[in-house]
Coordinates of C-alpha atoms and ligand atoms in Angstrom, one line a residue:
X1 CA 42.0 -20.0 -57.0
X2 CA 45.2 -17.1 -56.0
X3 CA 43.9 -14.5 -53.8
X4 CA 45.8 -12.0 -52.7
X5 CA 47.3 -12.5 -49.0
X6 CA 45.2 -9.4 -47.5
X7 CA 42.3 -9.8 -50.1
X8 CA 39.9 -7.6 -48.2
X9 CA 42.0 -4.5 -48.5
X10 CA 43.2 -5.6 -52.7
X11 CA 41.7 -2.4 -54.6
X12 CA 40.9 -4.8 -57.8
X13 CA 39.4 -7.6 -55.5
X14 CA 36.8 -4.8 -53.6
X15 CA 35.9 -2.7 -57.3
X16 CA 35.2 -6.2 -58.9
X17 CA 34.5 -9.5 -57.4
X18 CA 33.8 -8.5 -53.8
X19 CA 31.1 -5.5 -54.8
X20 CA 31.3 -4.7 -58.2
X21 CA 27.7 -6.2 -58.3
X22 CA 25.2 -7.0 -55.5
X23 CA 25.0 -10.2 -55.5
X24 CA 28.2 -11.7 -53.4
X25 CA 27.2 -9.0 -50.8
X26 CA 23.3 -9.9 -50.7
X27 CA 24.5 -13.4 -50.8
X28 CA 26.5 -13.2 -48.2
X29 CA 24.6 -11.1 -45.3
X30 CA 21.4 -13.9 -46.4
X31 CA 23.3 -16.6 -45.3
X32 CA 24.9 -14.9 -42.2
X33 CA 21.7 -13.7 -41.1
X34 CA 19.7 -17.2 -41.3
X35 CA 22.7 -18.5 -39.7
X36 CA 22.9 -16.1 -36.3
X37 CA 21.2 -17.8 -33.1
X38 CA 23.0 -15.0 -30.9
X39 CA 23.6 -11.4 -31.0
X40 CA 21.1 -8.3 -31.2
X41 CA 20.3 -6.6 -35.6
X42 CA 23.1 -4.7 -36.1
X43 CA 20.8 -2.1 -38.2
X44 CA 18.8 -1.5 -35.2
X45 CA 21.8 -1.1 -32.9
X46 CA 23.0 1.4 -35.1
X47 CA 20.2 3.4 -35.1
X48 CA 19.7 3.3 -31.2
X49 CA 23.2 4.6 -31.2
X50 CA 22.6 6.9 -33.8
X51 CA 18.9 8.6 -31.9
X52 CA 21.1 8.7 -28.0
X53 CA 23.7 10.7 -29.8
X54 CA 22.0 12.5 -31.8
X55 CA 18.5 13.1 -32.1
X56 CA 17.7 15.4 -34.5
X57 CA 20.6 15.5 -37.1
X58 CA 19.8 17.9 -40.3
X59 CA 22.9 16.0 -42.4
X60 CA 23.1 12.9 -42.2
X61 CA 26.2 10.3 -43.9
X62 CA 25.9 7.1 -44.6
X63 CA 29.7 6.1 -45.6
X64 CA 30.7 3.0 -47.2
X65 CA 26.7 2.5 -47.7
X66 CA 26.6 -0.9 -49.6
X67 CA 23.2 -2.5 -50.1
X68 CA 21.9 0.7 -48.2
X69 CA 20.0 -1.2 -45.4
X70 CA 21.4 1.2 -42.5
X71 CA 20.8 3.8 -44.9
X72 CA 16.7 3.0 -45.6
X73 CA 17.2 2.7 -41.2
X74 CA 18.4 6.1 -40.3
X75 CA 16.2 8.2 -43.7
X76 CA 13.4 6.3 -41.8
X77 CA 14.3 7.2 -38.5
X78 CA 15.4 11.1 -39.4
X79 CA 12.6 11.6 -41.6
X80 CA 13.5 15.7 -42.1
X81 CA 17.0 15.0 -42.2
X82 CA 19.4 15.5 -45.6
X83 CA 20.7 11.7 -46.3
X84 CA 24.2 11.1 -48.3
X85 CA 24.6 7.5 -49.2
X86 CA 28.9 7.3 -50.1
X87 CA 30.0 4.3 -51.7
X88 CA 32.5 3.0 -54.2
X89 CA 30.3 0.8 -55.9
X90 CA 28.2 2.1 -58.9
X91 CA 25.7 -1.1 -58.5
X92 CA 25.6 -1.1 -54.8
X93 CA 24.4 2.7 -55.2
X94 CA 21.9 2.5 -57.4
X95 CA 20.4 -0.6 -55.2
X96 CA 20.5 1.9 -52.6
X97 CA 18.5 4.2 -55.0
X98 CA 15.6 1.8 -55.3
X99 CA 15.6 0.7 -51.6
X100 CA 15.2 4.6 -50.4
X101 CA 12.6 5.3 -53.6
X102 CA 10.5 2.4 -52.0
X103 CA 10.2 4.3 -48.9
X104 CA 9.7 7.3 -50.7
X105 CA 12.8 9.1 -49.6
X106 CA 15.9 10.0 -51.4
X107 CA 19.3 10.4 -50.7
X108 CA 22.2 12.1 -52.3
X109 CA 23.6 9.0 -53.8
X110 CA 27.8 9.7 -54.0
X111 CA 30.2 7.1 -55.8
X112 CA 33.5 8.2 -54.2
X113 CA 36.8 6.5 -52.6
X114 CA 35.9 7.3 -48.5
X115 CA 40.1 8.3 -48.4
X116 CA 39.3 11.4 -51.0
X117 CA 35.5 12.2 -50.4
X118 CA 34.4 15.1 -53.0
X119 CA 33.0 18.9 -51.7
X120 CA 30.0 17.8 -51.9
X121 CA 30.4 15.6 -48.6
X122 CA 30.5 18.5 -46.1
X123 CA 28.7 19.8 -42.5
X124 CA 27.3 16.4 -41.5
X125 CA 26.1 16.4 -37.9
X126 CA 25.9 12.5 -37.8
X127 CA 27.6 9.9 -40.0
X128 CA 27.8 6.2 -39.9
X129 CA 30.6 3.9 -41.4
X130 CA 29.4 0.5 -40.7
X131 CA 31.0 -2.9 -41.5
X132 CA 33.4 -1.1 -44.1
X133 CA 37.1 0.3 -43.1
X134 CA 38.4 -2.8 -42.9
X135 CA 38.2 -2.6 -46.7
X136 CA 40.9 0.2 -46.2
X137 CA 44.7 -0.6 -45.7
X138 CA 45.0 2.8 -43.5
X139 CA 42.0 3.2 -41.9
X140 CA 42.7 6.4 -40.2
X141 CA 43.5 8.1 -43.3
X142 CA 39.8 7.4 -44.2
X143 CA 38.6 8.5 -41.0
X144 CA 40.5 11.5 -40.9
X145 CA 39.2 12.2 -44.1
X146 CA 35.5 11.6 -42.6
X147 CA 35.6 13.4 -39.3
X148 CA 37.1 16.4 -41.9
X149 CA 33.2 16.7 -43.1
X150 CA 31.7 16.4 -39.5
X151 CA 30.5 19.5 -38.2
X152 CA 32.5 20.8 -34.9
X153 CA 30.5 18.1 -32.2
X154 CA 29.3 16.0 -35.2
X155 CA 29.1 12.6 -34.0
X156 CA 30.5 9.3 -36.5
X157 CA 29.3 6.1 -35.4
X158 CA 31.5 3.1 -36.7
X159 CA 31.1 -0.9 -36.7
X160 CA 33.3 -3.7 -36.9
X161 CA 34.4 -7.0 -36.1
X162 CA 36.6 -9.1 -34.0
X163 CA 39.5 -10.2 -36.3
X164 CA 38.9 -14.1 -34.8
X165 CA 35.7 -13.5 -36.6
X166 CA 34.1 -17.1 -37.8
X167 CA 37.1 -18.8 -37.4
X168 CA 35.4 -22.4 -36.4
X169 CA 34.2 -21.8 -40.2
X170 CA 37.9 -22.0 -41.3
X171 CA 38.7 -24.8 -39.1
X172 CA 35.7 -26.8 -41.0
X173 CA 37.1 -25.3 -44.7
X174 CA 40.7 -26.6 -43.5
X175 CA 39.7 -29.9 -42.1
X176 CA 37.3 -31.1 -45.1
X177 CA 40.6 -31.0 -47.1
X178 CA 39.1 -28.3 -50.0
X179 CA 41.6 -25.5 -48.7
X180 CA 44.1 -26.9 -45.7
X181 CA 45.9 -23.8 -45.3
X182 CA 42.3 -21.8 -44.5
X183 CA 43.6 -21.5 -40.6
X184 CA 46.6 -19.8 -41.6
X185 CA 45.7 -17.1 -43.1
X186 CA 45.4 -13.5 -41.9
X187 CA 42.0 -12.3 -40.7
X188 CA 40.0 -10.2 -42.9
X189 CA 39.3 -7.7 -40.8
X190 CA 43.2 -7.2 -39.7
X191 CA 43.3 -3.3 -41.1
X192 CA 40.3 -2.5 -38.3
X193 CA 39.2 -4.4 -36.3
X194 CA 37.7 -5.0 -32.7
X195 CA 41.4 -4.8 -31.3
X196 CA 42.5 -1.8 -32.3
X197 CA 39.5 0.3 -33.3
X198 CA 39.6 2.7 -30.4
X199 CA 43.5 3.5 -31.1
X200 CA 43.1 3.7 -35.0
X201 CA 40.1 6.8 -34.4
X202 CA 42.2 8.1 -31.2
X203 CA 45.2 8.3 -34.3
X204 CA 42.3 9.8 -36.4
X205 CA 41.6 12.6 -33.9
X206 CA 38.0 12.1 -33.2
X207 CA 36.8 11.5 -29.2
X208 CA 35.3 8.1 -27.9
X209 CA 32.0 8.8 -26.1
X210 CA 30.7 5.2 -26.4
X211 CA 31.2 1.3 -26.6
X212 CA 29.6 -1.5 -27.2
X213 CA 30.8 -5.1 -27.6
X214 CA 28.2 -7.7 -28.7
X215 CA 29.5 -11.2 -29.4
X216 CA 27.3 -13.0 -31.8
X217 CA 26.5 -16.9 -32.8
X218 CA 26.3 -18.2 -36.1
X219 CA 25.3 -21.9 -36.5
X220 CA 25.7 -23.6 -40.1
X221 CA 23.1 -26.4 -39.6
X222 CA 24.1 -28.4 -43.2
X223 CA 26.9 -28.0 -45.4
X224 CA 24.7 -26.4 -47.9
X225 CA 24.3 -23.5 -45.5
X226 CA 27.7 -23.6 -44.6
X227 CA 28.7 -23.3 -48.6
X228 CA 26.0 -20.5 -49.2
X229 CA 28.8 -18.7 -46.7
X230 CA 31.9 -20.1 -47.2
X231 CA 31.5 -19.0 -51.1
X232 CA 31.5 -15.4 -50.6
X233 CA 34.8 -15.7 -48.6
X234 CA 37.7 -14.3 -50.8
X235 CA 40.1 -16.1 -48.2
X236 CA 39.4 -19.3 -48.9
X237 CA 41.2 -20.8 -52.0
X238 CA 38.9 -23.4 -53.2
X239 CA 39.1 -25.6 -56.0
X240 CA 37.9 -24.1 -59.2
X241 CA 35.2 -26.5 -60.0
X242 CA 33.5 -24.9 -56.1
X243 CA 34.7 -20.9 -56.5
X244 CA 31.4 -19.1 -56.5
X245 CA 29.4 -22.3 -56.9
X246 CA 27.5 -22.8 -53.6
X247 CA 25.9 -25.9 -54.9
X248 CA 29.4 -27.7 -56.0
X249 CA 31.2 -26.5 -52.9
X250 CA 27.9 -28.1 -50.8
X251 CA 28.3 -31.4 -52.7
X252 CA 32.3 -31.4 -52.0
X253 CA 31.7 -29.9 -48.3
X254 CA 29.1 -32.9 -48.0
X255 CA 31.6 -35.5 -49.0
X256 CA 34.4 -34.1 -46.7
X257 CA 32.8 -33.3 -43.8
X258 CA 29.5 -35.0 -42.4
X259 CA 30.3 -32.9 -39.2
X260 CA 27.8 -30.3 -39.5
X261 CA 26.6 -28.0 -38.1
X262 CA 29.6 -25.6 -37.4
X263 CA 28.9 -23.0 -35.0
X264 CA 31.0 -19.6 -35.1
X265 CA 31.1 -17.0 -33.2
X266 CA 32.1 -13.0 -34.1
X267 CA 32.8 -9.8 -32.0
X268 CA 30.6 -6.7 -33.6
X269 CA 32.2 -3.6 -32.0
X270 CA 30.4 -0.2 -32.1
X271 CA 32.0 2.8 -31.3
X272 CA 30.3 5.9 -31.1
X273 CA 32.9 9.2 -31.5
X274 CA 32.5 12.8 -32.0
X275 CA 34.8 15.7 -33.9
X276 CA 36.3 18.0 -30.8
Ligands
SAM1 C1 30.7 -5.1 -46.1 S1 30.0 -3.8 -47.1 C2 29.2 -2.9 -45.8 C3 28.0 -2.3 -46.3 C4 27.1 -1.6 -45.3 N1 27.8 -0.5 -44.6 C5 26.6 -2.5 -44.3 O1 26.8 -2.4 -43.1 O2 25.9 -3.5 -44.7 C6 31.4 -2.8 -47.4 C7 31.1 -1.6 -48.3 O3 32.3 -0.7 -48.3 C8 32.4 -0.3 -49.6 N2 33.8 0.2 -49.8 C9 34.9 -0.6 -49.7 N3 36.0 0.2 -49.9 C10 35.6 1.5 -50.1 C11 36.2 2.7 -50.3 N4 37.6 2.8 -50.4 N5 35.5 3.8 -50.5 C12 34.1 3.7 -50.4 N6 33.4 2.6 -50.2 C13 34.2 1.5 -50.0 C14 32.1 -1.4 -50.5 O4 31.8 -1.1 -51.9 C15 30.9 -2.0 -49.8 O5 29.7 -1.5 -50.2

């Protein structure tokens, strides 16, 4: 398969394959999540975040929502609170729809690019933009754009990760032979990342108050696990026959490398910032 060289910032690569429909997304946190050993929910660290800096926001954002889970978190924890879920993706919003009807909340579901946010975006005393401008080639044109619809104080939380994120994972692509240059590609978070976080917001204008750095574990046990991950990677450029097939890229992981498990590790930054 041709990917682009920076495929997590491609515009036709994040509207269609990467979240154009849940599933990649959903298939992808699953098998992180059965895979971490190490490192504290990152939902629940965001919230934590979220109730020391501000506990009793009226307007709260959600940016860059996805499947909505930090969403469902902070409607739950602000129960009074105005919630506005932001995301490019039609499908991901409208599984962020049902998630919050469950809970019998709703949110002000908005489809829009987080670089141009509509009017309707506006006075939000807390916003979160987790796990998602490293989608963005110039992150602190987003964030600008975001701290523009905090309130004067109004506190944006933000999450990422280290750019030598899971890179034992592309050692194991690159040695099984399916995709030898996997090691020598850039990292998929290189827009924003762990590195230079702190100086993209600084560029943004908004104030650090708070920092975290959590390293987590990840252990692949099998190569069926280690597939179920390795699938949803747009970096890799596996053979046709295994693109998007967990269960062929298992069989042909299985044949090249019997030295499972893998174990990975990944940097998850949290930065807690405020408008002046
Ligand atoms: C890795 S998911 C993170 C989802 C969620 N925040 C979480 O922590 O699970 C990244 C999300 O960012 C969204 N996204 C990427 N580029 C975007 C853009 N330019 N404007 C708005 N949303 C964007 C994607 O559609 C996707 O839902």
């Amino acid at each position: 398969m041709s990917t682009p060289s920076a495929p997590f910032t491609d515009p036709a690569l994040i509207r269609g394959p990467l979240y154009g429909s849940p599933e990649r997304l959903g298939q992808r946190t699953n098998a992180l999540h059965r895979a971490k050993i190490i490192g504290a929910d990152a939902t629940e660290t965001i919230a934590a975040l979220a109730m020391a800096a501000h506990p009793a926001p009226a307007r709260v954002a959600d940016i860059g929502c996805g499947r909505g889970t930090t969403t469902v978190r902070l409607a739950r924890q602000y129960p009074t609170a105005a919630i506005v879920a932001v995301d490019q993706s039609p499908a991901l919003l409208a599984v962020v729809g049902d998630r919050l009807r469950a809970h019998n909340r709703h949110a002000h579901l908005v489809q829009a690019d987080f670089h141009r946010l509509p009017d309707d975006v506006h006075d939000l005393d807390l916003a979160v933009a987790a796990f998602c401008l490293y989608h963005s080639p110039h992150p602190e044109q987003a964030l600008t754009e975001i701290a523009d619809r905090l309130v004067p104080g109004g506190v944006l939380i933000v999450t990422t990760k280290s750019a030598d994120s899971y890179r034992e994972v592309d050692a194991a692509i690159a040695a099984s032979g399916l995709d030898p240059q996997a090691t020598s590609r850039a990292s998929l978070y290189q827009s924003f990342h762990t590195g230079n976080a702190a100086t993209v917001l600084a560029a943004a204008g908004l104030v650090t108050r708070r920092r975290l750095d959590q390293q987590h574990t990840f252990r692949f046990p099998d190569a069926g696990h280690l597939a179920d991950y390795a699938a949803t990677n747009p970096k890799y450029q596996l053979l046709p026959e295994t693109t998007n097939e967990p269960a062929a890229l298992a069989a042909a992981l299985h044949a090249c490398t019997p030295s499972t498990p893998v174990t990975t590790t990944s940097t998850v930054t949290y930065l807690v910032t405020a408008r002046p």
